[in-house]
Coordinates of C-alpha atoms and ligand atoms in Angstrom, one line a residue:
M13 CA -83.0 -4.9 4.6
T14 CA -86.0 -5.8 7.3
K15 CA -88.5 -3.3 8.6
Q16 CA -88.9 -5.7 11.3
P17 CA -86.2 -4.9 14.1
V18 CA -83.7 -7.2 14.6
Y19 CA -84.2 -8.9 18.2
L20 CA -80.6 -9.3 19.7
D21 CA -81.6 -9.3 23.5
Y22 CA -82.0 -12.7 24.6
Q23 CA -80.8 -12.6 28.2
A24 CA -83.6 -9.8 28.9
T25 CA -86.2 -12.0 27.7
T26 CA -86.7 -14.4 24.7
P27 CA -89.8 -14.5 22.7
L28 CA -92.9 -17.0 23.5
D29 CA -92.2 -20.1 21.3
P30 CA -95.7 -20.7 19.0
R31 CA -95.5 -24.4 20.3
V32 CA -95.4 -22.9 23.7
L33 CA -98.6 -20.8 23.2
E34 CA -100.5 -23.7 21.6
V35 CA -100.2 -25.6 24.7
M36 CA -101.1 -22.9 26.8
M37 CA -104.4 -21.6 25.0
P38 CA -106.7 -23.9 26.6
Y39 CA -106.0 -23.4 30.1
L40 CA -106.6 -19.6 29.4
T41 CA -110.1 -20.7 28.2
D42 CA -112.1 -24.1 28.5
K43 CA -109.6 -25.5 31.1
F44 CA -109.9 -22.7 33.7
G45 CA -110.2 -25.0 37.0
N46 CA -108.3 -24.6 39.9
P47 CA -105.5 -27.2 39.9
H48 CA -106.1 -27.5 43.5
S49 CA -110.0 -28.6 43.4
V50 CA -109.9 -32.1 44.4
N51 CA -113.9 -32.6 44.2
H52 CA -114.5 -32.1 40.2
T53 CA -113.2 -32.9 37.2
F54 CA -112.4 -29.1 36.4
G55 CA -110.1 -29.2 39.3
W56 CA -108.7 -32.3 37.9
E57 CA -108.1 -31.4 34.4
A58 CA -106.0 -28.4 35.5
E59 CA -104.0 -30.4 37.8
A60 CA -103.3 -33.0 35.1
G61 CA -101.7 -30.0 33.0
V62 CA -99.9 -29.1 36.2
D63 CA -98.7 -32.5 37.0
L64 CA -97.4 -33.1 33.3
A65 CA -95.7 -29.9 33.3
R66 CA -93.9 -30.6 36.6
K67 CA -92.7 -33.9 34.9
Q68 CA -91.8 -31.9 32.0
V69 CA -89.5 -29.6 34.3
V70 CA -87.8 -32.1 36.0
D71 CA -86.9 -34.4 33.0
L72 CA -84.8 -31.5 31.8
I73 CA -82.6 -31.6 34.8
G74 CA -82.4 -35.1 35.7
A75 CA -84.7 -34.6 38.7
A76 CA -87.8 -36.2 40.3
S77 CA -91.5 -34.4 40.2
D78 CA -91.5 -33.8 43.9
E79 CA -88.4 -32.2 43.6
I80 CA -89.6 -28.8 42.1
I81 CA -92.0 -26.0 43.1
F82 CA -93.4 -23.5 40.9
T83 CA -92.7 -20.0 41.4
S84 CA -93.4 -16.8 40.0
G85 CA -89.8 -16.6 38.0
A86 CA -86.2 -16.8 39.0
T87 CA -86.3 -13.7 41.1
E88 CA -88.7 -15.6 43.6
S89 CA -86.9 -19.0 43.3
N90 CA -83.5 -17.1 43.7
N91 CA -85.0 -15.6 47.3
I92 CA -86.7 -18.8 48.6
A93 CA -83.4 -20.5 47.9
L94 CA -81.2 -18.2 49.5
K95 CA -83.0 -16.8 52.3
G96 CA -85.4 -19.8 53.1
L97 CA -82.4 -21.9 53.6
A98 CA -80.4 -19.3 55.6
Y99 CA -83.2 -19.2 58.1
A100 CA -83.5 -23.0 58.1
S101 CA -80.3 -23.3 58.8
Y102 CA -80.2 -20.7 61.7
P103 CA -78.7 -20.5 64.4
E104 CA -76.4 -23.3 63.7
K105 CA -75.1 -21.6 60.4
N106 CA -75.1 -18.1 59.8
H107 CA -72.8 -17.8 56.7
V108 CA -73.4 -17.6 53.1
I109 CA -71.2 -17.6 49.9
T110 CA -71.9 -15.9 46.8
V111 CA -70.0 -14.3 44.0
A112 CA -69.6 -10.8 43.1
T113 CA -71.2 -10.9 39.5
E114 CA -74.1 -12.8 40.6
H115 CA -77.9 -11.1 39.2
S116 CA -79.0 -8.5 41.5
C117 CA -82.0 -10.5 42.9
V118 CA -79.2 -12.8 44.6
L119 CA -77.0 -10.2 45.7
Q120 CA -79.8 -8.2 47.2
S121 CA -81.3 -11.1 48.9
C122 CA -77.6 -11.6 50.4
R123 CA -78.2 -7.7 51.1
A124 CA -81.2 -8.5 53.2
L125 CA -79.9 -11.2 54.9
E126 CA -76.5 -9.2 56.3
K127 CA -79.1 -6.7 57.6
S128 CA -80.8 -9.5 59.4
G129 CA -77.6 -10.5 60.9
F130 CA -76.1 -13.1 58.3
S131 CA -72.6 -12.9 57.2
V132 CA -71.8 -13.4 53.6
T133 CA -68.9 -13.5 51.4
Y134 CA -68.8 -12.0 48.4
L135 CA -66.1 -14.1 46.1
S136 CA -64.7 -12.1 43.3
V137 CA -63.9 -13.4 40.0
D138 CA -60.5 -13.1 37.5
E139 CA -60.6 -10.9 34.6
K140 CA -62.4 -13.4 32.5
G141 CA -65.3 -13.7 35.0
L142 CA -64.4 -16.8 36.8
I143 CA -64.2 -17.5 40.6
N144 CA -61.0 -19.2 42.1
L145 CA -62.0 -22.5 43.4
N146 CA -59.2 -22.3 46.3
D147 CA -60.8 -19.1 47.3
L148 CA -64.2 -21.3 47.3
E149 CA -63.0 -23.8 49.5
D150 CA -61.1 -21.4 51.8
A151 CA -64.2 -19.3 52.1
I152 CA -66.3 -22.3 53.6
T153 CA -66.5 -22.7 57.4
P154 CA -68.4 -24.7 59.5
K155 CA -71.1 -21.9 60.0
T156 CA -71.7 -22.0 56.2
S157 CA -75.0 -23.1 55.3
L158 CA -75.1 -22.3 51.6
V159 CA -72.9 -21.8 48.4
S160 CA -74.7 -19.8 45.8
V161 CA -72.8 -19.5 42.0
M162 CA -75.0 -18.7 39.0
A163 CA -74.4 -21.3 36.0
V164 CA -74.3 -18.8 33.2
N165 CA -74.0 -15.2 33.8
N166 CA -76.7 -12.8 32.3
E167 CA -74.3 -10.0 31.2
I168 CA -71.2 -11.5 29.9
G169 CA -72.3 -15.2 29.5
V170 CA -69.6 -16.6 31.5
Q171 CA -70.0 -19.9 32.4
Q172 CA -68.9 -21.3 35.9
D173 CA -67.4 -24.8 36.8
L174 CA -70.5 -26.2 38.2
K175 CA -69.2 -29.5 38.2
K176 CA -66.1 -28.9 40.4
I177 CA -67.9 -26.3 42.7
G178 CA -70.6 -29.1 43.4
E179 CA -67.8 -31.6 44.4
I180 CA -66.3 -29.0 46.8
C181 CA -69.7 -28.5 48.5
A182 CA -70.8 -32.1 48.7
A183 CA -67.2 -32.7 50.1
K184 CA -67.8 -29.9 52.6
G185 CA -71.5 -30.8 53.5
V186 CA -72.7 -27.4 52.1
A187 CA -75.7 -26.6 50.0
F188 CA -75.2 -25.6 46.8
H189 CA -77.6 -23.3 45.0
T190 CA -77.3 -21.8 41.3
D191 CA -79.1 -19.5 39.5
A192 CA -79.4 -21.3 36.1
A193 CA -81.9 -18.9 34.5
Q194 CA -79.5 -18.2 31.6
A195 CA -78.4 -22.0 31.5
V196 CA -81.6 -24.0 32.0
G197 CA -82.9 -25.6 28.1
K198 CA -79.6 -23.7 26.5
I199 CA -76.8 -26.3 28.0
P200 CA -76.8 -29.8 29.5
L201 CA -77.5 -29.5 33.3
N202 CA -78.1 -32.6 35.4
V203 CA -78.7 -31.8 39.1
G204 CA -77.3 -35.4 40.1
D205 CA -74.0 -35.2 37.9
L206 CA -73.3 -31.6 39.3
K207 CA -74.3 -32.1 43.0
I208 CA -76.6 -29.6 42.6
D209 CA -79.1 -29.1 45.9
L210 CA -81.1 -25.8 44.6
L211 CA -81.5 -25.0 41.3
S212 CA -83.4 -21.7 39.8
I213 CA -85.3 -21.4 36.8
S214 CA -87.1 -18.8 34.7
G215 CA -89.9 -19.5 32.0
H216 CA -89.4 -16.3 30.1
K217 CA -85.5 -17.2 29.6
L218 CA -86.1 -20.2 27.4
Y219 CA -89.0 -19.5 25.3
G220 CA -91.7 -19.8 27.9
P221 CA -93.9 -17.5 29.5
K222 CA -93.2 -14.5 31.6
G223 CA -94.4 -14.8 35.5
I224 CA -93.2 -18.1 36.2
G225 CA -90.0 -20.4 37.5
A226 CA -89.3 -23.2 39.3
L227 CA -86.9 -23.8 42.3
Y228 CA -85.5 -27.4 42.4
V229 CA -85.1 -28.8 46.0
R230 CA -83.2 -31.8 46.3
E231 CA -85.3 -34.2 48.2
S232 CA -82.1 -35.6 50.8
L233 CA -81.2 -31.7 51.3
T234 CA -81.6 -31.1 55.4
P235 CA -82.9 -28.8 56.1
H236 CA -85.4 -27.7 53.2
P237 CA -85.3 -24.0 52.9
L238 CA -88.4 -22.3 55.0
P239 CA -91.3 -20.9 53.1
L240 CA -90.9 -16.8 52.3
F241 CA -94.8 -16.4 52.8
D242 CA -97.8 -18.3 54.5
G243 CA -101.1 -19.6 53.1
G244 CA -102.7 -22.8 51.7
G245 CA -99.4 -24.8 52.2
Q246 CA -99.2 -25.5 48.2
E247 CA -96.4 -26.7 46.7
R248 CA -95.1 -28.7 49.5
G249 CA -95.9 -25.9 52.0
L250 CA -93.0 -23.8 50.2
R251 CA -94.8 -21.7 48.2
S252 CA -98.6 -21.2 48.7
G253 CA -100.7 -19.7 46.3
T254 CA -103.0 -20.9 43.6
L255 CA -101.1 -22.0 40.6
S256 CA -101.5 -20.7 37.2
P257 CA -102.1 -23.8 34.9
A258 CA -101.5 -21.8 31.9
L259 CA -98.3 -20.4 33.3
C260 CA -97.4 -24.1 34.4
T261 CA -98.2 -25.7 31.0
G262 CA -96.1 -22.9 29.3
L263 CA -93.1 -23.7 31.3
G264 CA -93.6 -27.6 30.9
A265 CA -93.8 -27.0 27.2
A266 CA -90.9 -24.5 27.1
C267 CA -88.6 -27.3 29.0
E268 CA -89.6 -30.1 26.8
I269 CA -89.2 -28.4 23.8
A270 CA -85.8 -27.6 25.0
R271 CA -84.8 -30.9 25.9
Q272 CA -85.7 -32.1 22.3
D273 CA -84.2 -29.1 20.6
M274 CA -81.2 -28.3 23.0
E275 CA -78.4 -29.7 20.3
K276 CA -80.1 -28.3 17.3
D277 CA -80.5 -24.7 19.2
F278 CA -77.1 -24.9 20.0
E279 CA -75.4 -25.7 17.3
H280 CA -77.7 -23.0 15.5
I281 CA -76.7 -20.2 18.4
S282 CA -72.8 -21.2 18.3
G283 CA -72.8 -20.8 14.5
L284 CA -74.4 -17.5 14.2
S285 CA -72.2 -16.3 17.5
D286 CA -68.8 -17.4 15.8
K287 CA -70.0 -15.7 12.6
L288 CA -70.6 -12.4 14.5
K289 CA -67.7 -12.6 16.6
Q290 CA -65.2 -13.0 13.6
A291 CA -66.9 -10.4 11.6
I292 CA -66.8 -7.7 14.5
L293 CA -63.0 -8.8 15.7
S294 CA -62.1 -8.5 12.0
G295 CA -63.7 -5.3 11.1
V296 CA -63.4 -3.1 13.9
E297 CA -60.1 -1.8 15.9
N298 CA -59.5 -2.1 19.5
V299 CA -62.6 -3.9 20.5
R300 CA -62.4 -6.7 23.1
L301 CA -64.8 -9.6 24.1
N302 CA -65.7 -9.5 27.5
G303 CA -65.5 -12.8 29.8
S304 CA -64.0 -16.0 29.1
E305 CA -63.7 -17.1 25.6
T306 CA -63.8 -20.8 26.6
H307 CA -66.2 -21.0 29.4
R308 CA -69.0 -18.9 28.0
F309 CA -72.6 -19.9 26.1
P310 CA -72.2 -18.8 22.9
G311 CA -75.4 -16.7 22.7
N312 CA -74.2 -14.1 24.8
L313 CA -71.3 -11.8 23.4
N314 CA -70.2 -8.8 25.4
F315 CA -68.0 -6.5 23.5
T316 CA -66.0 -2.9 24.5
F317 CA -65.7 -1.0 21.7
E318 CA -62.9 1.6 22.4
D319 CA -63.9 5.4 22.4
V320 CA -67.6 4.4 20.9
R321 CA -70.2 4.9 23.8
S322 CA -72.3 2.4 23.7
D323 CA -75.7 4.4 24.4
Q324 CA -75.0 6.4 21.5
L325 CA -74.0 2.9 19.1
I326 CA -77.5 1.4 20.5
S327 CA -79.3 4.7 19.3
E328 CA -78.0 4.7 16.2
L329 CA -78.4 1.3 15.6
R330 CA -81.8 2.1 15.4
H331 CA -83.4 -1.5 14.0
I332 CA -81.6 -3.7 16.1
A333 CA -82.9 -4.1 19.9
L334 CA -79.7 -4.6 22.0
S335 CA -78.5 -3.9 25.6
T336 CA -75.7 -2.7 27.8
G337 CA -76.7 -5.2 30.3
A338 CA -79.1 -6.3 32.7
A339 CA -82.5 -5.5 31.7
C340 CA -83.6 -4.6 35.5
S341 CA -80.7 -2.2 36.2
T342 CA -80.9 -0.2 33.0
E343 CA -82.9 2.8 34.7
K344 CA -80.1 3.2 37.1
P345 CA -77.0 5.2 35.9
T346 CA -74.5 3.2 38.3
P347 CA -72.0 0.9 36.1
S348 CA -72.6 -2.6 35.6
H349 CA -71.4 -4.5 38.9
V350 CA -70.2 -7.3 36.5
L351 CA -67.9 -5.5 34.2
T352 CA -66.6 -3.8 37.2
A353 CA -65.6 -7.3 39.0
L354 CA -63.8 -8.5 35.9
G355 CA -61.7 -5.0 36.4
L356 CA -63.1 -2.8 33.6
N357 CA -62.8 1.0 34.3
R358 CA -65.7 3.3 33.9
R359 CA -64.8 4.5 30.3
Q360 CA -64.6 0.7 29.2
I361 CA -68.1 0.0 30.6
D362 CA -69.7 3.0 29.1
C363 CA -68.7 1.6 25.7
S364 CA -69.5 -1.9 26.5
L365 CA -72.5 -3.7 24.6
R366 CA -74.2 -7.0 24.9
I367 CA -75.7 -8.9 21.9
G368 CA -77.7 -11.9 22.9
I369 CA -78.5 -14.3 20.1
G370 CA -81.4 -17.0 20.4
R371 CA -83.5 -20.0 18.9
M372 CA -85.3 -17.4 16.5
T373 CA -82.0 -15.5 15.1
S374 CA -81.5 -16.1 11.4
V375 CA -78.2 -15.9 9.5
A376 CA -79.7 -12.8 7.6
E377 CA -80.0 -10.7 10.7
I378 CA -76.7 -12.0 11.8
D379 CA -74.8 -10.5 8.3
Y380 CA -77.4 -7.4 8.4
V381 CA -76.2 -6.6 12.2
A382 CA -72.5 -7.4 11.7
D383 CA -72.6 -4.8 8.7
Q384 CA -74.4 -2.4 10.7
I385 CA -72.3 -2.3 14.0
I386 CA -69.0 -2.5 11.8
T387 CA -70.1 0.8 9.8
I388 CA -71.6 2.7 12.9
V389 CA -68.7 1.9 15.1
N390 CA -66.1 3.0 12.7
T391 CA -68.0 6.0 11.9
L392 CA -68.4 6.9 15.5
K393 CA -64.8 6.1 16.1
Q394 CA -63.9 8.9 13.4
Q395 CA -66.1 11.7 15.0
A396 CA -64.3 10.6 18.5
Ligands
PLP404 C1 -83.7 -13.1 34.5 C2 -83.0 -13.5 35.1 C3 -83.4 -13.8 36.9 C4 -84.8 -13.1 36.9 O1 -85.5 -13.9 36.5 P1 -87.4 -13.7 36.4 O2 -87.8 -14.6 36.3 O3 -87.4 -12.6 35.5 O4 -87.6 -12.9 37.9 C5 -82.6 -14.2 37.6 N1 -81.3 -14.5 37.1 C6 -80.7 -14.4 35.8 C7 -79.6 -14.9 36.0 C8 -81.3 -13.9 35.3 O5 -80.6 -13.9 33.8

């Protein structure tokens, strides 16, 4: 069909929307001012771009402009939320709760906290990838400062019940952080409705540029996180360093587009996802969809093809860009901690494949991919 490879790795990163690039370009050329320069028009011009971007980001999640700070990405946002809040709450509170299936930057931040003497509870998930809300309630103690539960899982697309989690945290007076890198701009998320205190965003997961993210910090949250490094005191003292107006305006434009196109995108992605899922489930034997069928973002399909190793499958699917799981862990030979937490054994994990569908995916691509996967899986099965 196509000579161009088909991109189906939208959880690793999304293409930059051309509308976003258009907004960014002037800030990479003529509008080069430092947004923190207050004495001249070059600074003001850059600052105006950053201000608008901030408004566009908060509008997408129902926050106010002074409630977000720009960061370098969701990794940094998660580090500030977890470590910054843990440090700020110490010594009165020294306990943090998270989930076994979180992104590695959340889990590694928790490991670092443990090394500094904090205690961390890692909630397990059921075979669908969902936490048990009673377990969460039971884990909260008077020493707990923070609960961190991701919105949409990057490997299996499972969506936790943020509303119920937010209610539990609010009732217990514990801060609620969510890593929403895979959710912002894809599904409606309102920090007020969901009682979220801290929320992490990544630009390059919602058709914006790489190297930018944001952290929402509820104004009324006490204490606020402490900064992780020192400097000029930008971003309300929480994140020093000169902002990049090009990256900020890119993230802002990506959020604005996502707000306007969210329903349309969701319908498009759900349609393609259903089509591909049905084709694969009916075209291949002994295949399972990993994670809850109902509580999931449809743009993420994670399958286990019995007896077909995914590394072999991926190399046979030459014109399709796919991945077995998190991009940041592909160099490590360790099996996915997410699939392990679902109860899959090593053999099943080695036969698992993630398919990411997004805004730019076409019907023709999905038809091609369905046909290719079914043909190659069945060929490899015969050889097995
Ligand atoms: C991509 C991703 C991150 C890391 O975001 P960066 O902006 O690349 O640092 C964190 N959490 C989740 C769930 C992600 O998908």
